[in-house]
Amino acid sequence: MKALPIGLKDLYYAKLLTDEQDGKTTYAPPKRLAGAINANLNPNATSTTIYVDDKPDETVTSQGLLEVELGIDTLEKVTAAEIFGYRIDNRGALMEGNSSNQPYIALGFRSETTDGGYKYYWLYKGKIEPPGEEFQTKGESVEIKTGSLKGSFISRKSDEEKKTTMHSNDPDADPEAILNWFKAVYEPDFTTSTTP
């Protein structure tokens, strides 16, 4: 049975703490970002064909920025301050000034699939643009305005990884990894075990 996406839930972020070439990438514990409405991932891949003797001989592909568009319900003040590099003053106001301190984050979520399972995602290193705001006076019928976020994700310096997925119904999927998916940003395991 095909596993087509039919849902979206559990939108999390984790602040990136360190990302060193030939080293490690570390994250703060994941936190809930917002209520999820929709998501669109665009890998921006390009391909170039090399022609030799008047015919295609080789194709080279490259991946660009992984662009993300999210529909959400609303961002809590503390979450907005953390992901955009804003400050909260002593009287509770969100100060949306210079966001030069905006951190990189990892973004995680899961999507229910038609085979009764879930496909789990982590995007490893990116920044989210501060959202625009739209307002409209109330008329005879009330129109609810939801939020939207856009972000760009790049490869980590430590291992060049950009995105990972795991499907709960994949026979190779580690049940413990699925269980802990939102407790910590998933890290790949390429170790090989040998049986004596």
PDB file of N, CA and C in Angstrom, residues 10 12-14 27-32 108-109 120-122 175-187:
ATOM      1  N   ASP A  10       2.202  18.167  15.066  1.00  0.00           N
ATOM      2  CA  ASP A  10       3.391  18.134  15.924  1.00  0.00           C
ATOM      3  C   ASP A  10       4.556  18.907  15.310  1.00  0.00           C
ATOM      4  N   TYR A  12       7.621  21.165  15.655  1.00  0.00           N
ATOM      5  CA  TYR A  12       8.609  21.457  16.698  1.00  0.00           C
ATOM      6  C   TYR A  12       9.801  22.199  16.107  1.00  0.00           C
ATOM      7  N   TYR A  13      10.532  22.903  16.990  1.00  0.00           N
ATOM      8  CA  TYR A  13      11.806  23.489  16.594  1.00  0.00           C
ATOM      9  C   TYR A  13      12.816  23.218  17.689  1.00  0.00           C
ATOM     10  N   ALA A  14      14.089  23.243  17.316  1.00  0.00           N
ATOM     11  CA  ALA A  14      15.175  23.100  18.285  1.00  0.00           C
ATOM     12  C   ALA A  14      16.270  24.080  17.898  1.00  0.00           C
ATOM     13  N   TYR A  27      22.106  20.579  19.484  1.00  0.00           N
ATOM     14  CA  TYR A  27      20.862  21.337  19.544  1.00  0.00           C
ATOM     15  C   TYR A  27      20.360  21.413  20.976  1.00  0.00           C
ATOM     16  N   ALA A  28      19.583  22.451  21.248  1.00  0.00           N
ATOM     17  CA  ALA A  28      18.828  22.508  22.494  1.00  0.00           C
ATOM     18  C   ALA A  28      17.661  21.521  22.384  1.00  0.00           C
ATOM     19  N   PRO A  29      17.047  21.149  23.504  1.00  0.00           N
ATOM     20  CA  PRO A  29      15.884  20.251  23.429  1.00  0.00           C
ATOM     21  C   PRO A  29      14.770  20.866  22.585  1.00  0.00           C
ATOM     22  N   PRO A  30      14.081  20.050  21.775  1.00  0.00           N
ATOM     23  CA  PRO A  30      12.992  20.560  20.939  1.00  0.00           C
ATOM     24  C   PRO A  30      11.842  21.137  21.761  1.00  0.00           C
ATOM     25  N   LYS A  31      11.194  22.152  21.184  1.00  0.00           N
ATOM     26  CA  LYS A  31      10.021  22.790  21.785  1.00  0.00           C
ATOM     27  C   LYS A  31       8.931  22.895  20.721  1.00  0.00           C
ATOM     28  N   ARG A  32       7.691  22.950  21.173  1.00  0.00           N
ATOM     29  CA  ARG A  32       6.566  23.089  20.240  1.00  0.00           C
ATOM     30  C   ARG A  32       6.624  24.459  19.583  1.00  0.00           C
ATOM     31  N   GLY A 108      11.024  20.192  12.999  1.00  0.00           N
ATOM     32  CA  GLY A 108      10.523  18.824  12.936  1.00  0.00           C
ATOM     33  C   GLY A 108       9.006  18.784  12.917  1.00  0.00           C
ATOM     34  N   PHE A 109       8.463  17.767  12.266  1.00  0.00           N
ATOM     35  CA  PHE A 109       7.009  17.559  12.247  1.00  0.00           C
ATOM     36  C   PHE A 109       6.738  16.143  11.779  1.00  0.00           C
ATOM     37  N   TYR A 120       7.944  10.967   9.593  1.00  0.00           N
ATOM     38  CA  TYR A 120       8.564  11.926  10.504  1.00  0.00           C
ATOM     39  C   TYR A 120       9.661  12.698   9.784  1.00  0.00           C
ATOM     40  N   TYR A 121       9.791  13.983  10.113  1.00  0.00           N
ATOM     41  CA  TYR A 121      10.747  14.866   9.438  1.00  0.00           C
ATOM     42  C   TYR A 121      11.578  15.653  10.441  1.00  0.00           C
ATOM     43  N   TRP A 122      12.838  15.882  10.106  1.00  0.00           N
ATOM     44  CA  TRP A 122      13.657  16.934  10.707  1.00  0.00           C
ATOM     45  C   TRP A 122      14.399  17.648   9.583  1.00  0.00           C
ATOM     46  N   PRO A 175      11.964   1.512  16.221  1.00  0.00           N
ATOM     47  CA  PRO A 175      10.834   1.987  17.043  1.00  0.00           C
ATOM     48  C   PRO A 175      11.244   2.991  18.107  1.00  0.00           C
ATOM     49  N   GLU A 176      12.445   2.840  18.645  1.00  0.00           N
ATOM     50  CA  GLU A 176      12.916   3.776  19.672  1.00  0.00           C
ATOM     51  C   GLU A 176      13.164   5.158  19.064  1.00  0.00           C
ATOM     52  N   ALA A 177      13.687   5.190  17.834  1.00  0.00           N
ATOM     53  CA  ALA A 177      13.911   6.475  17.165  1.00  0.00           C
ATOM     54  C   ALA A 177      12.586   7.188  16.925  1.00  0.00           C
ATOM     55  N   ILE A 178      11.566   6.430  16.518  1.00  0.00           N
ATOM     56  CA  ILE A 178      10.234   7.011  16.314  1.00  0.00           C
ATOM     57  C   ILE A 178       9.683   7.545  17.632  1.00  0.00           C
ATOM     58  N   LEU A 179       9.811   6.766  18.697  1.00  0.00           N
ATOM     59  CA  LEU A 179       9.291   7.146  20.007  1.00  0.00           C
ATOM     60  C   LEU A 179       9.940   8.436  20.512  1.00  0.00           C
ATOM     61  N   ASN A 180      11.222   8.623  20.207  1.00  0.00           N
ATOM     62  CA  ASN A 180      11.971   9.768  20.731  1.00  0.00           C
ATOM     63  C   ASN A 180      12.147  10.888  19.712  1.00  0.00           C
ATOM     64  N   TRP A 181      11.408  10.848  18.610  1.00  0.00           N
ATOM     65  CA  TRP A 181      11.630  11.775  17.496  1.00  0.00           C
ATOM     66  C   TRP A 181      11.588  13.240  17.914  1.00  0.00           C
ATOM     67  N   PHE A 182      10.659  13.594  18.786  1.00  0.00           N
ATOM     68  CA  PHE A 182      10.516  14.993  19.185  1.00  0.00           C
ATOM     69  C   PHE A 182      11.155  15.291  20.545  1.00  0.00           C
ATOM     70  N   LYS A 183      11.844  14.308  21.112  1.00  0.00           N
ATOM     71  CA  LYS A 183      12.561  14.555  22.378  1.00  0.00           C
ATOM     72  C   LYS A 183      13.947  15.117  22.125  1.00  0.00           C
ATOM     73  N   ALA A 184      14.518  14.803  20.969  1.00  0.00           N
ATOM     74  CA  ALA A 184      15.824  15.324  20.563  1.00  0.00           C
ATOM     75  C   ALA A 184      15.880  15.272  19.045  1.00  0.00           C
ATOM     76  N   VAL A 185      16.622  16.181  18.431  1.00  0.00           N
ATOM     77  CA  VAL A 185      16.771  16.175  16.977  1.00  0.00           C
ATOM     78  C   VAL A 185      17.452  14.870  16.568  1.00  0.00           C
ATOM     79  N   TYR A 186      16.860  14.177  15.617  1.00  0.00           N
ATOM     80  CA  TYR A 186      17.373  12.870  15.194  1.00  0.00           C
ATOM     81  C   TYR A 186      18.760  13.020  14.574  1.00  0.00           C
ATOM     82  N   GLU A 187      19.679  12.151  15.013  1.00  0.00           N
ATOM     83  CA  GLU A 187      21.025  12.111  14.452  1.00  0.00           C
ATOM     84  C   GLU A 187      21.236  10.780  13.745  1.00  0.00           C
TER      85      GLU A 187
END
